Every structure is written in C-alpha cells, then in structure tokens.
XYZ file of C-alpha atoms in Angstrom:
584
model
C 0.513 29.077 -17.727
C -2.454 26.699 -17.638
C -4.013 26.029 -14.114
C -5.560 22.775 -13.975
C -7.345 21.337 -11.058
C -6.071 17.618 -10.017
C -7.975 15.602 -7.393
C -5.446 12.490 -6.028
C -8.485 10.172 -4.443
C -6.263 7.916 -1.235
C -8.780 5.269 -1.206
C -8.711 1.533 0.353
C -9.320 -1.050 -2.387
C -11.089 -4.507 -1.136
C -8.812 -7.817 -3.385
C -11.333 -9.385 -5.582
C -14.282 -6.936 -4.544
C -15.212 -5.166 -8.197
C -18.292 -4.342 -7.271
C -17.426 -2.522 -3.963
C -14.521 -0.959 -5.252
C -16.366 0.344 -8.451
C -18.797 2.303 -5.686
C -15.349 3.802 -4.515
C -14.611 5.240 -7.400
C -18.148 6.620 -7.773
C -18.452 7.938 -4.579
C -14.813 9.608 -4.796
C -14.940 11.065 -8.175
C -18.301 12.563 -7.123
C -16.402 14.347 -4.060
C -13.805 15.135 -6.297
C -15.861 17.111 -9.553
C -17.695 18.383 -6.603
C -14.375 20.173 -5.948
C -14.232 21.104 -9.209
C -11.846 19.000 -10.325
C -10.459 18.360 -13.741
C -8.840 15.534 -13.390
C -8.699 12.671 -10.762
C -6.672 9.896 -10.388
C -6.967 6.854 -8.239
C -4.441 4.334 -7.098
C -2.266 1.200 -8.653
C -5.775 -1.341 -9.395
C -7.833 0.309 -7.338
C -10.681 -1.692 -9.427
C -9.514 -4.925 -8.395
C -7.075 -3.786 -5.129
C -3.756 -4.785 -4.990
C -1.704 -6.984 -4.791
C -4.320 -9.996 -6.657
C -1.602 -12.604 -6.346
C -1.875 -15.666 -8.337
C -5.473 -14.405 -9.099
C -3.812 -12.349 -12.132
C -3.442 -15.956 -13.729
C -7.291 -16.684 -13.398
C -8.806 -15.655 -16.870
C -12.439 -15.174 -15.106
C -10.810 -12.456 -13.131
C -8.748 -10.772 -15.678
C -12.076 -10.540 -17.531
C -13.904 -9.705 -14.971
C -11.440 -6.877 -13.996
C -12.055 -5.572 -17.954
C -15.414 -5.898 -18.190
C -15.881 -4.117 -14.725
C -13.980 -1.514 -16.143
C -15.824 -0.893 -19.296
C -19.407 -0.826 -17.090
C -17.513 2.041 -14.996
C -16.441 4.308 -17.700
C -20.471 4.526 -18.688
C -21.612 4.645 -14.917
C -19.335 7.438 -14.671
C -20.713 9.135 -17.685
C -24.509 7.873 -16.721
C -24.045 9.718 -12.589
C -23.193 12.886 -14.569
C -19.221 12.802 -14.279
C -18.084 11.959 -18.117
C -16.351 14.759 -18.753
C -14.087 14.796 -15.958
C -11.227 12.091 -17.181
C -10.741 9.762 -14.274
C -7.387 7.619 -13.878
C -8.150 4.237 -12.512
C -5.220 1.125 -12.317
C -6.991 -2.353 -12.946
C -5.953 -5.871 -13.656
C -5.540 -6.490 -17.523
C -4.154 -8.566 -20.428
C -1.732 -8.005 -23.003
C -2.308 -7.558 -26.098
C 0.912 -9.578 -28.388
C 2.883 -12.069 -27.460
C 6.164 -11.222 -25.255
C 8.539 -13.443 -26.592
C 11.339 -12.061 -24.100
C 9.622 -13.035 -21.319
C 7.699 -16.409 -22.757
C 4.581 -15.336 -22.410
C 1.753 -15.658 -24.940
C -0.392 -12.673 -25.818
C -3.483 -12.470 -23.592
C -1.142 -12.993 -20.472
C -2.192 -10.374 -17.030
C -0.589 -7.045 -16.837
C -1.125 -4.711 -14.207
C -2.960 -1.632 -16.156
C -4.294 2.037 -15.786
C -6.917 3.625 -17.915
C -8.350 7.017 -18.405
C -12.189 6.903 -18.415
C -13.734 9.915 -19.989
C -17.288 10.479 -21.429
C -18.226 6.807 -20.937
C -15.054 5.565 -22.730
C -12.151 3.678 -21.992
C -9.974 6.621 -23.459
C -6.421 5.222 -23.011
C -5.079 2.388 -21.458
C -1.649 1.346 -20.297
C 0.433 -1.542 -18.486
C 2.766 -0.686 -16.045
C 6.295 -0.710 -17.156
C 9.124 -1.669 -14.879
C 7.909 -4.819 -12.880
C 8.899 -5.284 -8.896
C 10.782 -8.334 -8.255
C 11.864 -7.969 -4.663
C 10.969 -8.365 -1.025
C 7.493 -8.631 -0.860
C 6.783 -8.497 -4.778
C 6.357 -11.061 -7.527
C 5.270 -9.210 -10.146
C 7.234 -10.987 -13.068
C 5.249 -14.118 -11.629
C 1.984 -12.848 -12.921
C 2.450 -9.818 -15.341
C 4.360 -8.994 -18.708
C 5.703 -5.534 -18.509
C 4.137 -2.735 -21.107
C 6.075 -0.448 -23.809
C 4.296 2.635 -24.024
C 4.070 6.178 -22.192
C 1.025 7.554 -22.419
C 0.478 11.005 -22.391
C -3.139 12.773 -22.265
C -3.434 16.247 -23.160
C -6.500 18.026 -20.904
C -7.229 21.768 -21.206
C -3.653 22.467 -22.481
C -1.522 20.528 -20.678
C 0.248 17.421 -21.564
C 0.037 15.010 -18.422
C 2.310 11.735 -18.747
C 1.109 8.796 -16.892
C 3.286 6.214 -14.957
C 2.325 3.307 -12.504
C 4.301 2.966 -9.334
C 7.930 1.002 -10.006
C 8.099 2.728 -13.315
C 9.314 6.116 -10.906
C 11.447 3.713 -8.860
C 13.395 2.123 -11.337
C 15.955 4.962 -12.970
C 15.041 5.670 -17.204
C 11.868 4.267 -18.340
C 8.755 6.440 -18.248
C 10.391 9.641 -16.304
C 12.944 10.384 -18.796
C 10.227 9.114 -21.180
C 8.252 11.613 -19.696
C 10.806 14.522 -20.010
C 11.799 13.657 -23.583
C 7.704 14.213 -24.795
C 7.397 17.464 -23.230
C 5.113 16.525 -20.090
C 3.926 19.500 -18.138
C 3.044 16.472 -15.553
C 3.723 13.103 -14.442
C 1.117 11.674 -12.350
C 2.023 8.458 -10.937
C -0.785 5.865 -9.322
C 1.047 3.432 -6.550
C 0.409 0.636 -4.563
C 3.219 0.795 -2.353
C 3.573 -0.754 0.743
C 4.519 0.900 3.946
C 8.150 0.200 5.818
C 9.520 2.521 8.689
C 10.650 5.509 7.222
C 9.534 4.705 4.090
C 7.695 8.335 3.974
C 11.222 10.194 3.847
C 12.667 7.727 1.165
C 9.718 7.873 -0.519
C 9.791 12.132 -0.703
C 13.313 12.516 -1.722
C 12.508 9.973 -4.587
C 9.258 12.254 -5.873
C 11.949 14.937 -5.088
C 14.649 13.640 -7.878
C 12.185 12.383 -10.327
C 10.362 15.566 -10.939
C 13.723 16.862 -11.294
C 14.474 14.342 -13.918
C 10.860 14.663 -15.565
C 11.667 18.244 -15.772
C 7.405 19.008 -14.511
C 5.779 18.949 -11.362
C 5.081 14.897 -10.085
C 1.889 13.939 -8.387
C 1.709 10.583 -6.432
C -1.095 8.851 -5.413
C -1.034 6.149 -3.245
C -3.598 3.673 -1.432
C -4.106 3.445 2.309
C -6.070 0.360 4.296
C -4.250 -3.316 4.498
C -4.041 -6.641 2.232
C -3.103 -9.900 4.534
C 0.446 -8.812 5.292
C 0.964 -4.970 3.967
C -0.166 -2.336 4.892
C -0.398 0.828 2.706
C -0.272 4.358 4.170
C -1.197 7.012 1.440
C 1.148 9.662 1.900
C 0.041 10.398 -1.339
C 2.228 13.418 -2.914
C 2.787 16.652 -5.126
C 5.809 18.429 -5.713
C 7.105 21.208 -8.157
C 9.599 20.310 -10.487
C 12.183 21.927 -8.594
C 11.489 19.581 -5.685
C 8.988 22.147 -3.838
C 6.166 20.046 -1.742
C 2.820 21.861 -3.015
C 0.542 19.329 -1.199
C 0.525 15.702 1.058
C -2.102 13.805 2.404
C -2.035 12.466 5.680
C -1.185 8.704 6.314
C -3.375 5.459 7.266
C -6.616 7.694 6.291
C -8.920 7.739 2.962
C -8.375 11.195 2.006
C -9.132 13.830 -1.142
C -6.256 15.887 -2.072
C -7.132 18.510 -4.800
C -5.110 21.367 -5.697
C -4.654 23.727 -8.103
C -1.401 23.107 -10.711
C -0.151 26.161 -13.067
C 1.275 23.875 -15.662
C 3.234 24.902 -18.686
C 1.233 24.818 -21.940
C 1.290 21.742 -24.125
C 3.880 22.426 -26.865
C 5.282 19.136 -28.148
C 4.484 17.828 -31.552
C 5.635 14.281 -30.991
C 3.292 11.869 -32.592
C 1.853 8.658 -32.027
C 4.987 5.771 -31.672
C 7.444 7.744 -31.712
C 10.821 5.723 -29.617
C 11.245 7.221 -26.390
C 13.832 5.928 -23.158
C 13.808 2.252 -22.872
C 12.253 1.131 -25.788
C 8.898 3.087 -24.807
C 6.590 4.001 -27.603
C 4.865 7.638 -26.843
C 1.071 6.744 -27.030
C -1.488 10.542 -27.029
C -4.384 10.974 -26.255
C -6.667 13.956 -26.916
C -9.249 15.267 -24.412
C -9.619 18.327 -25.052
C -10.717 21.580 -23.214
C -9.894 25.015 -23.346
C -6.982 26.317 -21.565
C -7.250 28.138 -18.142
C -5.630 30.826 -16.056
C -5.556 30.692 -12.447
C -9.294 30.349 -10.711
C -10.935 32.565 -8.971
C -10.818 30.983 -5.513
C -7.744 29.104 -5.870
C -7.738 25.584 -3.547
C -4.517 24.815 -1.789
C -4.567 21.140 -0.687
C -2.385 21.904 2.356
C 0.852 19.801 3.687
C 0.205 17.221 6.268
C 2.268 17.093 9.180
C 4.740 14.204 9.665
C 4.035 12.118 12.650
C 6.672 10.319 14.912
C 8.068 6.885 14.404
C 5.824 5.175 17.237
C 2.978 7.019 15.993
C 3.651 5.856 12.318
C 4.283 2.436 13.397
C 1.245 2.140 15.813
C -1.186 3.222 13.037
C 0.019 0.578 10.704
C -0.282 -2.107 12.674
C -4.087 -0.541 14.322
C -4.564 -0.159 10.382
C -3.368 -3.788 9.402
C -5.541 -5.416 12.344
C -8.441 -3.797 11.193
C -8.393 -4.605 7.565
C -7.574 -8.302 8.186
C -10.176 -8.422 10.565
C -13.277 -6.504 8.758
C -12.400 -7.814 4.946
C -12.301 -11.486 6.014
C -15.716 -10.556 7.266
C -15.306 -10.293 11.241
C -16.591 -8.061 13.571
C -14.428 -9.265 16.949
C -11.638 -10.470 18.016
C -10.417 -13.214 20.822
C -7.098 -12.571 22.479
C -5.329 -14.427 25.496
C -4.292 -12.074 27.738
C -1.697 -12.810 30.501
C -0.859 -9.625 31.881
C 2.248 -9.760 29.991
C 3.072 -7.036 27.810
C 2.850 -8.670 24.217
C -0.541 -9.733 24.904
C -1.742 -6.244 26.434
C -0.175 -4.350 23.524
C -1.918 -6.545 21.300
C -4.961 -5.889 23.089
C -4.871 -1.925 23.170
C -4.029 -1.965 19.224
C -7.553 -4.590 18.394
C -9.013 -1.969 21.021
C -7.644 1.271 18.978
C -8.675 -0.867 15.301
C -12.274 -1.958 16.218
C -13.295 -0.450 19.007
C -13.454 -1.755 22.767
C -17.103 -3.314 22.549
C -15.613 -5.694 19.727
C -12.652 -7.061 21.445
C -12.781 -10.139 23.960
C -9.937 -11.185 26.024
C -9.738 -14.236 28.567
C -7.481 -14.982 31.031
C -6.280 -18.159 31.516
C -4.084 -18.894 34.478
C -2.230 -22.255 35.393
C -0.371 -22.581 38.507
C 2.631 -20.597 37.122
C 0.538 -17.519 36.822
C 1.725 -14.435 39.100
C -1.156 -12.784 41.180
C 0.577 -9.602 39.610
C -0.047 -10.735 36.012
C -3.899 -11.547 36.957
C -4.279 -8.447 37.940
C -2.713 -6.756 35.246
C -5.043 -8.326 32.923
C -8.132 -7.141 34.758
C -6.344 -3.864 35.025
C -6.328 -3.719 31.257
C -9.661 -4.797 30.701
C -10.752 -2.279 33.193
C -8.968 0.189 31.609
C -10.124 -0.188 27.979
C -13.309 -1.304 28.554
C -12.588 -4.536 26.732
C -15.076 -7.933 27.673
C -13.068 -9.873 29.627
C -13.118 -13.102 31.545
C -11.129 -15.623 33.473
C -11.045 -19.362 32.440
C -8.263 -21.312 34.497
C -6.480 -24.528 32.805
C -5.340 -25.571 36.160
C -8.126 -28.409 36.174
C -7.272 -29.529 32.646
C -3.333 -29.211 33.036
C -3.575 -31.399 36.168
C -6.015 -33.843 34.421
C -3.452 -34.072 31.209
C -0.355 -34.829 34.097
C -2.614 -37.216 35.946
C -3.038 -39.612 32.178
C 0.625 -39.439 31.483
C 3.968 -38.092 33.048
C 5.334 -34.719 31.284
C 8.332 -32.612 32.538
C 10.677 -29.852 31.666
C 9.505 -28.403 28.172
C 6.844 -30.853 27.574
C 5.084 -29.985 30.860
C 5.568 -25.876 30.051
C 4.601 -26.672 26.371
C 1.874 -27.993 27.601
C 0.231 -25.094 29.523
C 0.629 -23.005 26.313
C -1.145 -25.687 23.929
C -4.254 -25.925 26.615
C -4.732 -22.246 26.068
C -4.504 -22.676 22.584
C -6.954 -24.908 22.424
C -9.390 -23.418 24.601
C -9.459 -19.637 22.319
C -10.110 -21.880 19.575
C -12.909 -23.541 21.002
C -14.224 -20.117 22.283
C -13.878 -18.887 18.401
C -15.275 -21.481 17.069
C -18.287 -21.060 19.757
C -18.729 -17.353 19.471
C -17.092 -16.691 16.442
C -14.278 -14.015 16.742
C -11.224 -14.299 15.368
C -7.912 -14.929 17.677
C -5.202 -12.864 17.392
C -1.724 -13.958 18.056
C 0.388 -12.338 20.670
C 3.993 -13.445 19.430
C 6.541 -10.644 18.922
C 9.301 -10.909 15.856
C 12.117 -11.605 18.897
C 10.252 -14.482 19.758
C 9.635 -15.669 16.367
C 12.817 -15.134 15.277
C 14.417 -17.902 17.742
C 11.770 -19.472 18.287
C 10.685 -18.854 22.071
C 7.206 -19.681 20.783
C 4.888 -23.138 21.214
C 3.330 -24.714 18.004
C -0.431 -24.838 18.319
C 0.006 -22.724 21.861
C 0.623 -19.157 21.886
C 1.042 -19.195 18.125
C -2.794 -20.126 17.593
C -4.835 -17.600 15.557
C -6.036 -16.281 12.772
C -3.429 -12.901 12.754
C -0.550 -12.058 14.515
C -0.681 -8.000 14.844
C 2.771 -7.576 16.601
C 4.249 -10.313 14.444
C 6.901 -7.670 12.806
C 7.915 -6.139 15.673
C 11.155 -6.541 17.975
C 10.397 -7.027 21.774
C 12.484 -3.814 22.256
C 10.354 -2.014 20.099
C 7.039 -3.605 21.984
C 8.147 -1.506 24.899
C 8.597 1.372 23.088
C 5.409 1.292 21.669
C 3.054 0.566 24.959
C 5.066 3.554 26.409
C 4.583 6.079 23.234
C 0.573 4.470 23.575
C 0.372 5.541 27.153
C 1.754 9.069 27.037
C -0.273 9.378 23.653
C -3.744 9.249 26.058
C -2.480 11.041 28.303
C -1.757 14.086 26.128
C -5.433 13.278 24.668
C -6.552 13.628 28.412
C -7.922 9.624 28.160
C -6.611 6.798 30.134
C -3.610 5.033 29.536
C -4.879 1.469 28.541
C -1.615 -0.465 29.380
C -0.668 -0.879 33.273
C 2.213 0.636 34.268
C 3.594 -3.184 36.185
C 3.034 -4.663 32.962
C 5.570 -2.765 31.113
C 8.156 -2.153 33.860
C 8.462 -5.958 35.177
C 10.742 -8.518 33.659
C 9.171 -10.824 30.454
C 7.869 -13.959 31.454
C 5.934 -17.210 29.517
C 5.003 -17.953 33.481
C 5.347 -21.855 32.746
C 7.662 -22.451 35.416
C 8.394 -21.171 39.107
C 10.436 -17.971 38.814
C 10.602 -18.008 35.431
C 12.275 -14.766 32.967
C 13.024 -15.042 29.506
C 16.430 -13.766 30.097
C 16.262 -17.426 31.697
C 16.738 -18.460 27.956
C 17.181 -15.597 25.915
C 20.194 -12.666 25.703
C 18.648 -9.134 26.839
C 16.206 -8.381 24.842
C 18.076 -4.864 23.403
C 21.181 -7.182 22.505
C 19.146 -9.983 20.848
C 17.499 -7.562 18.976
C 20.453 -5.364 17.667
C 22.012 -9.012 16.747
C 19.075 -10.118 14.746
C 18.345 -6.676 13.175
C 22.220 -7.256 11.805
C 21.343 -11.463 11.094
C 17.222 -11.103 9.382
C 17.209 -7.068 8.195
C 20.435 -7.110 7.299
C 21.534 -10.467 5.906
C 24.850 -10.226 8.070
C 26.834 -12.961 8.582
C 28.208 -14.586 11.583
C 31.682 -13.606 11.484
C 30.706 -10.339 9.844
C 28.529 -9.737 13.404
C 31.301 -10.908 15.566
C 33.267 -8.694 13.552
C 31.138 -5.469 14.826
C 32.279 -6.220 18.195
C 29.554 -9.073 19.228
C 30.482 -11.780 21.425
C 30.898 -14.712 19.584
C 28.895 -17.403 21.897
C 25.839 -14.990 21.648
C 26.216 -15.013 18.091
C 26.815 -18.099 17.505
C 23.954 -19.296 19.878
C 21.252 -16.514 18.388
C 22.120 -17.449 14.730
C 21.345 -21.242 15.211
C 18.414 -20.269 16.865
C 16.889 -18.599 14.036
C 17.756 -21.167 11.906
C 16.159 -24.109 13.557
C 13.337 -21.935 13.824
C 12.051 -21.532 10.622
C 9.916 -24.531 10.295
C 7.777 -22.674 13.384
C 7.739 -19.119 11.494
C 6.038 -21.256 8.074
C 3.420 -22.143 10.505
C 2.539 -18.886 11.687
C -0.403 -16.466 10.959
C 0.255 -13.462 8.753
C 0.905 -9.793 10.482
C 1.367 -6.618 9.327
C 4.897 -5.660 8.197
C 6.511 -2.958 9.138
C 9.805 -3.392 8.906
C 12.384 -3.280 5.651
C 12.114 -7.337 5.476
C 9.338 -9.113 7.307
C 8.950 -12.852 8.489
C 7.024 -14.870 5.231
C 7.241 -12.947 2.081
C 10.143 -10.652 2.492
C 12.697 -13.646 3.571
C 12.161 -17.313 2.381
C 14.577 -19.585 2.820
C 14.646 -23.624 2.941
C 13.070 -25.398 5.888
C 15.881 -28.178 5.669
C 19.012 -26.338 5.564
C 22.677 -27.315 6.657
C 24.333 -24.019 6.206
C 25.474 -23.184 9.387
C 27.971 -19.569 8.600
C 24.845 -17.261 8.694
C-alpha cells in the first residue's frame, strides 16, 4: 500500500484578519514539510476564520478572501513549500446562478482549495449547509455540487468541508462510490459538552461508510460566542483511532497513512450521491512504501467534564479579550462565588498581572464577603482595590425616596456605573459575572451587574458554578499551587447582599431544582405540563417558566459569553420579546 504523510495543522483563525491568518498558514505549513509532510490541511476558512457572518454578503470581502488566496498559493511556492499541496477553507463565490435557492451567480460560498506549486489547484464549496442552533449558513452561502478528489503519490484523497460528514449521503457515500483511499474533512465546529464523544463515534461511522480511513481537522481559539476545541481526528476505516490532538491548543498532528493505491477510472463529471459531480485533480508523485522512521502522531488523552468545560470558557475569555484588542480586564468582585469564579478563569486566560478587580461594598456587604474578595486577590495575585458606594447610595436616597427593589436595584446600578467609569479611565474591559440561572429568570439588574463588555460564565448553571470552583481548587492542588477560590466563598449560601439577611433562596427555588427545571424548559424545549408530568411540582413550574419568559427582554441586552452548552442564551434560542404564550 502507499504510505503518505498527512500533517492536520489545529490552528486559531482571527474573523476578517487575511493578513494574519495568511502568516498562519505560512508558519504552519513550514512546521509541517519540516515534518516531512506530504500533504497538510488546515481548517473550515482558516483564511478568513469562521464564522464571517453577514460579512459573506460584503463583495470587498469575498474578494478580498480570493485574492488573498491567490497571493498565498505563490507565497507558498516563493518560501520554498510549492510542492507540498496545502488544503486551506476560505470565503468564496459561486460560479452560476442557483435558481433553487434564488440566488444569482457570484453569491458567497464557504470554499476549500488545494494550493500546490503556486496554484490554486482545485477548489470547492462546501456541500450540505448548517441551518441550526448557532448556524445560518443558508443566510449567506449557496451550497456546492462537486466532490473533489486529488490524487497525490498514488492515492486518491476525497475532500469534504465540515456538515457535508454530518449530514447522511452527500460527499461520504460520494466519497466511497469514486474509490477514495481518504476523506479528509476541514471543520469549523463549535464546541458543546460532550461534543468530543459525539463527535468520535460520527468519524467512527463515516469512515465506515466512506469505506477509507477519515481525517478531521478542526480549529481551536474563540469567535464572540463559540468556542472551538480542535480535537482534530484520524481513524481507520474500520473505526480504529490512529491519532487525536489535544483540545483548546494550536497543535500539529502528522502521521503516517498506508493508503490503498489509487485504482478508479472515474472521470471528470461523472453523477455521484446527491447530485454531486466527481471533480479530479492530478498532483502527481511517485508512490511510496512505508518510511524509514515512521511518525506516529500519538492519541491524546480525554480530559474530564470540568476540565473540558473550564478550558473553554479560559479559552473563550481570552480570545474575546485579545482579538478585540485588550490586554486587561475589570471585574466586580463581591466575594460571592460567580464573581470569584469569573475572576480565577480571566486569571487562568490572561494571566494575574492583567486582571483588575474592585470591591465595592454598600451597607449590605458581609465583613465575610470583604474578606473573601481580598482573600482571592491575595490568592491569585490579581490588582485589587476597594471603592465603597456607601457615600453615593446614601447621596442618591438623600435626592429622592427609593425602597424595596428600587433601593436594591439601585446598589447594583452604582457599581455598574462606577467599572464603567474605571474602564473607560484605564481602559480594560469589564467582564460580567451573571450565571445562566440568573439569566434565565432574570435575578439580574439592567445596567448593574449585567454591565460589561463579556459575560464568561454566561452559559453556565449556578449548580455547575460550584462544581467548577471546586474541580479549579483541587486542580492546584494536585499541581502543588494554591487554590485561588476561598473555601467560605463556595460553601456559604448565594447572596446579591442588597438587603439585611438576604439569600437567593429568598427568591429563587434551590439552585439544583431550578436548574434541573430549566435544563428540561431552555435545553430541552419541555413544556409545562410535560415538566409537571416528570414529577415537578406544579407551582415551581409554573412560577420558573414565567420567569424565563418575562425575562427575555433582559437576556437581548446582555453581553455575549462563551457557550458551552447544547443551546446557549442569544444565538442558539431566539424567541419574541413580546410574547403571550403562556404553556411553555
């Protein structure tokens, strides 16, 4: 059999940045033939990074996109690395009209190309088009018809782009009827809790239905709300894991593939699965037998659930926070354990010197939660400081008469105001400390605690927040560092401190049964008698579903996060402000 040498590049593309992301590829594919490899692939528009949003329907940037991709394929060439074919996904146009879809020819598609000695060798659009959760894709792109297949040193490697290996048919059966020896796949795909399972046992079943081995490449780093994890993949045909990168890191996978020999004699256009037209391209090379000192790419280990979930939000924070061009952050911390797990994760994203925290006590404030703060900061090694609103809360009550809400609501809005006066004065960005509990009912204050810029714990249950500061602490202690989060702040009862005596539970069900309720109500689309029909007590239901709905004016208003979860506040679930539907 053929042995060819494939080099999966788990980069971070920057949105919009051509120029920066071009270096990437450089920089990469010099590691890569450096490795001596023979072919290396990149992930879904890793020349534009992904996803562009409505910037597919700006015609400057489609051309740009093109033209940037052109100028690669001969500074590829010109650095000495032309005849190594390189796989690159990029923002592109079609070519005819798509009268199915209404869309004249020149609209955006979401393309691949091989570049190889200085050309633009083949090029493709991607073929089954996401229209779920958090993707639009039929909003910007018209779909493509081919599969193309490029035969390298004797092998005949089919290409594919992401969906096209979700969706059943199209480009893997494609792939099986023209003979493929391998189906390398280039992804953008987003990560979810537990996605890394679902997404082996689908590699798994599609090399089995390729009939050849599947590689998967996939992009790490974060874009406003997702986060990408690599996990980038290669597996026998029979299902057999040869290699796996690790998650949340840039990382070079290359490996050695025997490959059966190219044998087909399908020509150009031939009518494959779902309309597909079978598109070849030529490279060339001699066949080869095994190397002399094979490489194995190795299999990462899996890490936990907290672990997983920690590093996507650490890597989230920091992308949002160094691509929009910051270099700190400004959090209000309380002592509380939202704001102190927000606080470790900016700490664990962009290091301790970069992160400022102020307290800001009112009158409400515990002694205990003061000192948890400090505790924190001293822990960490944060910059912190203490700013109290007493004088401006009392100066506020002295100019007019506020009680109840108004007078808690208050307190909150006063520290909002002040971190964005401190932001605007030193210029870090605020992070928001709200959990996906809070936001879900709506135990937040407009232009209070929901001020900022990003909201890092955003996507994640209060249940889970304790779960997490726990797994963080035992983490550093098994690394033989301190434990950044105080012990008090995770074992006492939640509390906004805006009142005497004051615990959520004041005016919120336990935390563990408002979360399993709205896990069943936002995840899982439930209705309300469908919920009560799982054994919940009806007032709670009842009482938690009207909360979320009233609520949703708030979650519109608040800053993006990184999801985690299988359907995220903002583009995962949109549904009408005004609304009198009342069943869940």
């Amino acid at each position: 059999m053929p042995n060819l040498r494939l080099a999966l590049c788990q980069t971070d593309p920057w949105v919009g940045d051509i120029a920066r992301n071009s270096d990437e590829v450089v920089h990469w594919t010099k590691q890569a033939v450096e490795a001596g490899a023979q072919l290396v692939a990149f992930p879904e528009m890793a020349l534009t990074g992904y996803p562009v949003e409505d910037l597919a329907l700006r015609r400057s940037f489609v051309e740009a996109s093109r033209a940037g991709l052109v100028e690669l394929a001969g500074r590829l060439a010109g650095e000495g690395l032309g005849e190594v074919p390189v796989v690159v996904g990029y923002l592109g146009r079609s070519e005819q009209a798509s009268p199915r879809f209404g869309r004249p020819a020149g609209s955006p598609q979401n393309c691949a190309a091989v570049l190889f000695r200085g050309k633009v060798a083949t090029r493709f659009a991607k073929h089954h088009l996401p229209n779920y959760g958090v993707f639009d894709e039929y909003r910007w792109f018209v779909p493509g018809d081919q599969l193309p297949v490029v035969r390298l040193h004797g092998v005949d490697v089919a290409l594919a782009i992401c969906e096209d290996i979700w969706q059943d048919g199209g480009r893997v059966t494609a792939a099986r009827e023209a003979g493929a020896g391998l189906l390398l796949v280039i992804n953008g795909s987003p990560f979810e809790r537990n996605k890394d399972d679902v997404r082996l046992e689908l590699v798994r079943r599609r090399a089995a239905e390729a009939g050849c081995a599947l590689a998967y490449v996939n992009m790490v780093g974060g874009q406003d709300e997702l986060v990408f994890d690599g996990d980038s993949i290669v597996v026998a045909a029979d299902g057999e894991v040869l290699a796996r990168s690790p998650q949340f890191e840039e990382h070079l996978l290359v490996l050695d593939l025997d490959l059966p020999a190219a044998s087909s004699d399908h020509t150009d256009g031939l009518l494959l699965a779902d309309g597909l037209h079978l598109v070849r391209a030529e490279l060339g090379g001699e066949p080869a037998g095994a190397p002399a000192e094979p490489v194995s790419a190795g299999v990462a280990p899996r890490i936990s659930d907290e672990a997983e979930i920690w590093s996507a939000l650490v890597s989230g924070t920091r992308a949002y926070v160094r691509k929009n061009g910051f270099r700190s952050v400004l959090i209000g911390l309380s002592g509380g354990i939202d704001s102190a797990v927000v606080a470790a994760l900016a700490v664990d994203a962009i290091g301790a010197e970069n992160v400022y925290c102020v307290s800001m006590p009112s009158r409400y404030s515990s002694q205990h939660s003061r000192d948890d703060a400090a505790e924190l900061a001293r822990r960490t090694g944060l910059n912190f400081r203490t700013v109290s609103i007493a004088p401006m809360f009392d100066a506020y009550l002295a100019a007019t008469e506020l009680t109840g809400l108004a007078e808690e609501n208050l307190q909150s809005r006063l520290r909002g105001t002040l971190l964005m006066a401190i932001s605007n004065q030193e210029g870090h960005i605020v992070l928001a400390p709200g959990n996906k509990s809070e936001l879900a009912v709506g135990y937040s204050t407009l232009y209070g605690d929901s001020v900022g810029a990003f909201g890092p714990i955003k996507d994640v249950y209060k249940s889970l927040i304790f779960r997490l500061a726990r797994w963080r602490n035992e983490e550093a202690e098994r690394l033989g560092e301190v434990p950044p989060i105080p012990e008090n702040t995770i074992s006492k009862p939640p509390s906004a401190e805006l009142r005497p005596d004051q615990k959520d539970t004041d005016s919120l069900p336990d935390y563990d049964l408002l979360d399993t309720v709205l896990d069943l109500y936002v995840e899982g689309d439930h209705g309300r008698d469908a919920i009560v029909a799982a054994g919940f007590d009806p007032a709670v239901v009842d009482r938690v579903v009207r909360l979320v709905d009233t609520a949703e004016y708030k979650r519109r208003q608040y800053p993006p996060g990184p999801k985690i979860s299988v359907k995220g506040f903002g583009r995962d679930r949109r549904l009408p402000i005004t609304n009198r539907w009342r069943r869940g």
